[in-house]
Amino acid sequence: MLNVINAKRLEDALYSSTVARKSFFVGPLATLGLDLARFHSLQFRHVVESVFRLLSDKYPDARVAVAAYGSASREEMAAHSDADVLVITSAESRSERTFRKDFARLLDQFGFAKVDIPNWGTIADLEQLAQVNIVEGNQVLESEVIIGDAELVSEFEKMKRRASSVERAISNLVFQKYCYDHYYAKRKKTGLINIKYSHGGTRDLLFFVWIAKLEALRRGDRAEIRTLLDALDYLELIGDISKTQKEKLSRAASLVILLRSEVLKTNHSTTERGLSFYNPKSTRTFRFSNILSLVFESHDQMARAYKKCSNVISVMKSTLIKHTFSRYLEAESQLLMKVARRPSSEIGTFLNSDNRMTRLICIWEMSLRGRYPRCEGLVSGYISSDLNKLTWEETASLVANEDLGTEQIKKLTSSIISKPHFGYILKMVAQHPNTPREVLETIAKQASGERYKELARIALSKGVNETNFQV
């Protein structure tokens, strides 16, 4: 069995605080956060089913199904999470488009932080999205159908199996590892803890699911891996973590999820609605007074427990990622050291590799190690060589680099503004500090999705920094 994390290190991280040892990590409170998240997720399912039945009577000709994605499909919802819903359609007829709009309007009455129902919905469109786009493709592949036309549901599940592959799973893991390292650094506020977007926060829990799914695909297993607990069970089954490690990680995750619920509830009626920033110096009473007040005497005490739990999650995530990379990317993983040691003039050797994983890692390593300014000529040549050949991951990784110049941003934006399923990258362009006003205006007018246009408008009216703190 792979000894992923030293058991003593986990023991020290989880049980060193007296309050944690006496209350939260033993007995019925040990998995309370996960239990509450599952409760909110089941509540959400009932709401979705009720709205669906209501609209089905109004639109009897609409052949549709509804699936949950995001925290709802992973059973990690909080009291005021987003309502992430995928409306799957047989065709984009007028009745089905109106069904989607009415569905969003009715869900908005239930007090969610935000209702997010993308415009893509036909099986063919969803399959292409899953094959091209890592981030939004994940939303499709990880979604869980709640209710709808039985034949359409069957087609959707078959499509998800077709679009899932070991190669895609590896690309996803490589991209997400680097992308979140970069993104977490941008989602910070002085003196506050970002419970969602930080190392060891709730977003990091996704990596355990991704790694477990990758291993299941490689082995040809048809195991259902949807939630964190599904993933941990599978990783224990194949020997990548021990039973003790699984139990301690689930307890750590439970506290992190519970704290995020507390923060979302506290922030719901403020300008921070939908955001997960927590002030450990707060003097407010706990909103979940009958739960958290039984466990913690102060916010400072709870923040210390959160720090220990997030460290457990972060350490285990990093260790599993390194192990997975060595298993699947043995040659490419050595690139991480080679790029750091080689002179800038030799980086082009890797940037022009036929192996797309090598190119992807090279782009991020240049970015994170500050090598872009010295390689600007190479990067410009790489971008200009053939824009149409750049994969979604390569394009997104290039845009994420804050040393990317204005002219390079213009070229990349012009190549993807009308490209199917590349729209998400326009959000990243809107968040880039070097994006000129003319590009933001183009996105605000021409982007294919309203969500992308809105972020460009925010950048134009309030500044780029504000775009990093939107729900």
mmCIF file of C-alpha atoms in Angstrom, residues 177-414:
data_model
loop_
_atom_site.group_PDB
_atom_site.id
_atom_site.type_symbol
_atom_site.label_atom_id
_atom_site.label_comp_id
_atom_site.label_asym_id
_atom_site.label_seq_id
_atom_site.Cartn_x
_atom_site.Cartn_y
_atom_site.Cartn_z
ATOM 1 C CA LYS A 177 -3.134 21.786 -10.549
ATOM 2 C CA TYR A 178 -1.308 24.717 -12.111
ATOM 3 C CA CYS A 179 -4.405 26.825 -12.677
ATOM 4 C CA TYR A 180 -5.512 26.698 -9.048
ATOM 5 C CA ASP A 181 -2.013 27.420 -7.752
ATOM 6 C CA HIS A 182 -2.199 30.586 -9.849
ATOM 7 C CA TYR A 183 -5.841 31.380 -9.083
ATOM 8 C CA TYR A 184 -5.581 31.010 -5.312
ATOM 9 C CA ALA A 185 -2.934 33.727 -5.241
ATOM 10 C CA LYS A 186 -5.383 36.149 -6.878
ATOM 11 C CA ARG A 187 -8.322 35.388 -4.574
ATOM 12 C CA LYS A 188 -6.826 36.867 -1.419
ATOM 13 C CA LYS A 189 -7.879 39.700 0.881
ATOM 14 C CA THR A 190 -5.655 40.978 3.665
ATOM 15 C CA GLY A 191 -6.543 39.493 7.045
ATOM 16 C CA LEU A 192 -9.239 37.206 5.633
ATOM 17 C CA ILE A 193 -9.334 33.471 4.919
ATOM 18 C CA ASN A 194 -10.801 32.334 1.613
ATOM 19 C CA ILE A 195 -12.530 29.113 2.636
ATOM 20 C CA LYS A 196 -13.220 28.090 -0.967
ATOM 21 C CA TYR A 197 -10.289 29.278 -3.069
ATOM 22 C CA SER A 198 -7.189 28.522 -1.029
ATOM 23 C CA HIS A 199 -4.836 25.614 -0.441
ATOM 24 C CA GLY A 200 -6.802 23.164 1.666
ATOM 25 C CA GLY A 201 -10.103 24.956 1.011
ATOM 26 C CA THR A 202 -13.267 23.377 -0.339
ATOM 27 C CA ARG A 203 -12.152 23.721 -3.969
ATOM 28 C CA ASP A 204 -9.171 21.453 -3.255
ATOM 29 C CA LEU A 205 -11.564 18.604 -2.458
ATOM 30 C CA LEU A 206 -12.213 18.281 -6.196
ATOM 31 C CA PHE A 207 -8.723 16.879 -6.754
ATOM 32 C CA PHE A 208 -9.500 13.692 -4.816
ATOM 33 C CA VAL A 209 -12.519 13.078 -7.050
ATOM 34 C CA TRP A 210 -10.499 13.785 -10.215
ATOM 35 C CA ILE A 211 -7.672 11.463 -9.182
ATOM 36 C CA ALA A 212 -10.060 8.653 -8.239
ATOM 37 C CA LYS A 213 -11.902 8.999 -11.570
ATOM 38 C CA LEU A 214 -8.616 8.901 -13.465
ATOM 39 C CA GLU A 215 -7.616 5.685 -11.713
ATOM 40 C CA ALA A 216 -11.032 4.124 -12.380
ATOM 41 C CA LEU A 217 -10.796 4.998 -16.080
ATOM 42 C CA ARG A 218 -7.305 3.502 -16.331
ATOM 43 C CA ARG A 219 -8.481 0.269 -14.720
ATOM 44 C CA GLY A 220 -11.687 0.097 -16.734
ATOM 45 C CA ASP A 221 -13.768 0.166 -13.539
ATOM 46 C CA ARG A 222 -17.394 1.315 -13.780
ATOM 47 C CA ALA A 223 -17.389 2.523 -10.179
ATOM 48 C CA GLU A 224 -19.626 5.538 -9.515
ATOM 49 C CA ILE A 225 -17.343 8.275 -8.199
ATOM 50 C CA ARG A 226 -19.292 11.463 -7.683
ATOM 51 C CA THR A 227 -18.749 12.672 -4.126
ATOM 52 C CA LEU A 228 -15.674 13.135 -1.966
ATOM 53 C CA LEU A 229 -16.571 10.055 0.084
ATOM 54 C CA ASP A 230 -16.964 8.004 -3.126
ATOM 55 C CA ALA A 231 -13.471 9.105 -4.152
ATOM 56 C CA LEU A 232 -11.880 8.358 -0.785
ATOM 57 C CA ASP A 233 -13.494 4.911 -0.679
ATOM 58 C CA TYR A 234 -12.092 4.125 -4.129
ATOM 59 C CA LEU A 235 -8.610 5.459 -3.341
ATOM 60 C CA GLU A 236 -8.576 3.257 -0.238
ATOM 61 C CA LEU A 237 -9.791 0.275 -2.282
ATOM 62 C CA ILE A 238 -6.907 0.567 -4.772
ATOM 63 C CA GLY A 239 -4.359 1.156 -2.005
ATOM 64 C CA ASP A 240 -3.494 4.801 -2.635
ATOM 65 C CA ILE A 241 -4.594 5.840 0.865
ATOM 66 C CA SER A 242 -5.121 3.928 4.087
ATOM 67 C CA LYS A 243 -8.325 3.630 6.093
ATOM 68 C CA THR A 244 -6.876 5.952 8.741
ATOM 69 C CA GLN A 245 -5.949 8.548 6.134
ATOM 70 C CA LYS A 246 -9.425 8.338 4.614
ATOM 71 C CA GLU A 247 -11.132 8.877 7.966
ATOM 72 C CA LYS A 248 -8.944 11.816 8.938
ATOM 73 C CA LEU A 249 -9.311 13.510 5.591
ATOM 74 C CA SER A 250 -13.104 13.161 5.706
ATOM 75 C CA ARG A 251 -13.102 14.765 9.168
ATOM 76 C CA ALA A 252 -10.920 17.617 7.991
ATOM 77 C CA ALA A 253 -13.151 18.125 4.942
ATOM 78 C CA SER A 254 -16.204 18.099 7.169
ATOM 79 C CA LEU A 255 -14.977 21.068 9.201
ATOM 80 C CA VAL A 256 -13.938 23.029 6.106
ATOM 81 C CA ILE A 257 -17.364 22.472 4.510
ATOM 82 C CA LEU A 258 -19.153 23.400 7.749
ATOM 83 C CA LEU A 259 -17.168 26.616 8.075
ATOM 84 C CA ARG A 260 -17.948 27.555 4.468
ATOM 85 C CA SER A 261 -21.655 27.108 5.245
ATOM 86 C CA GLU A 262 -21.252 29.439 8.211
ATOM 87 C CA VAL A 263 -19.488 32.066 6.093
ATOM 88 C CA LEU A 264 -22.013 31.914 3.253
ATOM 89 C CA LYS A 265 -24.861 32.268 5.733
ATOM 90 C CA THR A 266 -23.180 35.231 7.423
ATOM 91 C CA ASN A 267 -22.379 36.967 4.123
ATOM 92 C CA HIS A 268 -25.713 36.297 2.422
ATOM 93 C CA SER A 269 -27.294 39.675 3.209
ATOM 94 C CA THR A 270 -24.109 41.699 2.670
ATOM 95 C CA THR A 271 -22.038 42.925 -0.289
ATOM 96 C CA GLU A 272 -19.997 39.716 0.145
ATOM 97 C CA ARG A 273 -22.995 37.556 -0.812
ATOM 98 C CA GLY A 274 -21.889 34.291 -2.376
ATOM 99 C CA LEU A 275 -18.223 34.808 -1.433
ATOM 100 C CA SER A 276 -16.348 32.670 1.074
ATOM 101 C CA PHE A 277 -14.067 35.149 2.830
ATOM 102 C CA TYR A 278 -13.898 34.572 6.579
ATOM 103 C CA ASN A 279 -12.655 37.041 9.174
ATOM 104 C CA PRO A 280 -11.037 35.131 12.076
ATOM 105 C CA LYS A 281 -11.122 38.329 14.166
ATOM 106 C CA SER A 282 -14.880 38.671 13.800
ATOM 107 C CA THR A 283 -16.915 39.433 16.916
ATOM 108 C CA ARG A 284 -20.168 38.201 15.385
ATOM 109 C CA THR A 285 -21.968 35.291 16.955
ATOM 110 C CA PHE A 286 -22.105 32.103 14.921
ATOM 111 C CA ARG A 287 -25.160 31.859 12.687
ATOM 112 C CA PHE A 288 -25.197 28.101 13.276
ATOM 113 C CA SER A 289 -25.225 28.871 17.009
ATOM 114 C CA ASN A 290 -26.641 25.504 17.996
ATOM 115 C CA ILE A 291 -23.797 23.733 16.159
ATOM 116 C CA LEU A 292 -20.587 25.735 16.004
ATOM 117 C CA SER A 293 -21.005 27.338 19.424
ATOM 118 C CA LEU A 294 -21.046 23.859 20.929
ATOM 119 C CA VAL A 295 -17.666 23.190 19.381
ATOM 120 C CA PHE A 296 -15.791 26.498 19.365
ATOM 121 C CA GLU A 297 -15.743 29.303 21.901
ATOM 122 C CA SER A 298 -14.483 31.975 19.493
ATOM 123 C CA HIS A 299 -13.800 32.695 15.835
ATOM 124 C CA ASP A 300 -10.090 32.695 16.555
ATOM 125 C CA GLN A 301 -10.304 29.187 17.944
ATOM 126 C CA MET A 302 -12.264 28.022 14.925
ATOM 127 C CA ALA A 303 -9.740 29.660 12.571
ATOM 128 C CA ARG A 304 -6.926 27.707 14.228
ATOM 129 C CA ALA A 305 -8.845 24.460 13.737
ATOM 130 C CA TYR A 306 -9.501 25.409 10.113
ATOM 131 C CA LYS A 307 -5.791 26.007 9.544
ATOM 132 C CA LYS A 308 -4.954 22.524 10.799
ATOM 133 C CA CYS A 309 -7.687 20.874 8.743
ATOM 134 C CA SER A 310 -6.846 22.782 5.556
ATOM 135 C CA ASN A 311 -3.232 21.733 6.005
ATOM 136 C CA VAL A 312 -4.293 18.079 6.119
ATOM 137 C CA ILE A 313 -6.277 18.499 2.885
ATOM 138 C CA SER A 314 -3.496 20.445 1.163
ATOM 139 C CA VAL A 315 -0.717 18.007 2.128
ATOM 140 C CA MET A 316 -2.696 14.944 1.054
ATOM 141 C CA LYS A 317 -3.752 16.589 -2.214
ATOM 142 C CA SER A 318 -0.161 17.559 -3.080
ATOM 143 C CA THR A 319 1.185 14.135 -2.244
ATOM 144 C CA LEU A 320 -1.442 12.329 -4.306
ATOM 145 C CA ILE A 321 -0.878 14.667 -7.256
ATOM 146 C CA LYS A 322 2.876 14.043 -7.195
ATOM 147 C CA HIS A 323 2.277 10.310 -7.044
ATOM 148 C CA THR A 324 -0.233 10.466 -9.904
ATOM 149 C CA PHE A 325 2.093 12.579 -12.064
ATOM 150 C CA SER A 326 4.942 10.137 -11.497
ATOM 151 C CA ARG A 327 2.612 7.296 -12.494
ATOM 152 C CA TYR A 328 1.310 8.902 -15.682
ATOM 153 C CA LEU A 329 3.779 11.633 -16.614
ATOM 154 C CA GLU A 330 7.114 10.188 -15.642
ATOM 155 C CA ALA A 331 9.093 11.872 -18.431
ATOM 156 C CA GLU A 332 7.113 15.100 -18.326
ATOM 157 C CA SER A 333 7.305 15.416 -14.539
ATOM 158 C CA GLN A 334 11.097 15.673 -14.833
ATOM 159 C CA LEU A 335 10.453 18.697 -17.023
ATOM 160 C CA LEU A 336 9.496 20.687 -13.953
ATOM 161 C CA MET A 337 13.122 20.622 -12.814
ATOM 162 C CA LYS A 338 14.638 20.861 -16.282
ATOM 163 C CA VAL A 339 12.800 24.063 -17.167
ATOM 164 C CA ALA A 340 13.889 25.679 -13.911
ATOM 165 C CA ARG A 341 17.566 24.852 -14.502
ATOM 166 C CA ARG A 342 17.908 25.428 -18.226
ATOM 167 C CA PRO A 343 18.664 28.872 -19.694
ATOM 168 C CA SER A 344 15.717 30.717 -21.213
ATOM 169 C CA SER A 345 17.034 30.168 -24.745
ATOM 170 C CA GLU A 346 16.493 26.411 -24.408
ATOM 171 C CA ILE A 347 12.888 26.579 -23.242
ATOM 172 C CA GLY A 348 11.682 26.679 -26.851
ATOM 173 C CA THR A 349 12.805 23.053 -27.146
ATOM 174 C CA PHE A 350 9.990 22.122 -24.761
ATOM 175 C CA LEU A 351 7.502 24.700 -26.020
ATOM 176 C CA ASN A 352 7.689 23.170 -29.503
ATOM 177 C CA SER A 353 7.358 19.575 -28.299
ATOM 178 C CA ASP A 354 4.941 17.241 -30.061
ATOM 179 C CA ASN A 355 3.724 16.133 -26.628
ATOM 180 C CA ARG A 356 0.905 18.448 -25.577
ATOM 181 C CA MET A 357 1.430 17.698 -21.884
ATOM 182 C CA THR A 358 5.041 18.824 -22.225
ATOM 183 C CA ARG A 359 3.904 22.060 -23.877
ATOM 184 C CA LEU A 360 1.276 22.644 -21.224
ATOM 185 C CA ILE A 361 3.676 22.104 -18.311
ATOM 186 C CA CYS A 362 6.277 24.295 -20.026
ATOM 187 C CA ILE A 363 3.815 27.205 -20.356
ATOM 188 C CA TRP A 364 2.926 27.074 -16.661
ATOM 189 C CA GLU A 365 6.498 26.592 -15.471
ATOM 190 C CA MET A 366 7.598 29.664 -17.413
ATOM 191 C CA SER A 367 4.734 31.562 -15.845
ATOM 192 C CA LEU A 368 5.217 30.493 -12.240
ATOM 193 C CA ARG A 369 9.004 30.875 -12.338
ATOM 194 C CA GLY A 370 8.922 34.323 -13.912
ATOM 195 C CA ARG A 371 10.529 33.207 -17.170
ATOM 196 C CA TYR A 372 8.038 34.879 -19.525
ATOM 197 C CA PRO A 373 9.809 38.254 -19.822
ATOM 198 C CA ARG A 374 13.015 36.514 -20.927
ATOM 199 C CA CYS A 375 11.124 34.269 -23.354
ATOM 200 C CA GLU A 376 8.798 36.830 -24.889
ATOM 201 C CA GLY A 377 10.120 36.204 -28.390
ATOM 202 C CA LEU A 378 9.609 32.460 -28.063
ATOM 203 C CA VAL A 379 6.106 32.894 -26.673
ATOM 204 C CA SER A 380 5.162 35.393 -29.401
ATOM 205 C CA GLY A 381 6.376 32.969 -32.040
ATOM 206 C CA TYR A 382 4.503 30.129 -30.401
ATOM 207 C CA ILE A 383 1.260 32.122 -30.353
ATOM 208 C CA SER A 384 1.671 33.397 -33.905
ATOM 209 C CA SER A 385 2.722 30.066 -35.458
ATOM 210 C CA ASP A 386 -0.795 28.714 -35.790
ATOM 211 C CA LEU A 387 -3.445 30.054 -33.437
ATOM 212 C CA ASN A 388 -5.983 27.487 -34.609
ATOM 213 C CA LYS A 389 -3.780 24.610 -33.400
ATOM 214 C CA LEU A 390 -3.626 25.809 -29.787
ATOM 215 C CA THR A 391 -5.679 23.554 -27.528
ATOM 216 C CA TRP A 392 -8.130 24.971 -25.006
ATOM 217 C CA GLU A 393 -5.695 24.164 -22.171
ATOM 218 C CA GLU A 394 -2.756 25.834 -23.925
ATOM 219 C CA THR A 395 -4.753 28.973 -24.700
ATOM 220 C CA ALA A 396 -6.120 29.246 -21.157
ATOM 221 C CA SER A 397 -2.660 28.666 -19.679
ATOM 222 C CA LEU A 398 -1.134 31.400 -21.840
ATOM 223 C CA VAL A 399 -3.868 33.871 -20.895
ATOM 224 C CA ALA A 400 -3.395 33.122 -17.189
ATOM 225 C CA ASN A 401 0.148 34.493 -17.250
ATOM 226 C CA GLU A 402 0.238 38.085 -16.007
ATOM 227 C CA ASP A 403 3.392 38.856 -18.008
ATOM 228 C CA LEU A 404 1.547 38.267 -21.266
ATOM 229 C CA GLY A 405 1.720 41.446 -23.353
ATOM 230 C CA THR A 406 -1.126 43.516 -24.754
ATOM 231 C CA GLU A 407 -0.496 42.511 -28.361
ATOM 232 C CA GLN A 408 -0.426 38.820 -27.457
ATOM 233 C CA ILE A 409 -3.710 39.225 -25.582
ATOM 234 C CA LYS A 410 -5.254 40.872 -28.642
ATOM 235 C CA LYS A 411 -4.166 38.002 -30.892
ATOM 236 C CA LEU A 412 -5.453 35.312 -28.562
ATOM 237 C CA THR A 413 -8.769 37.097 -27.977
ATOM 238 C CA SER A 414 -9.404 37.623 -31.690
#
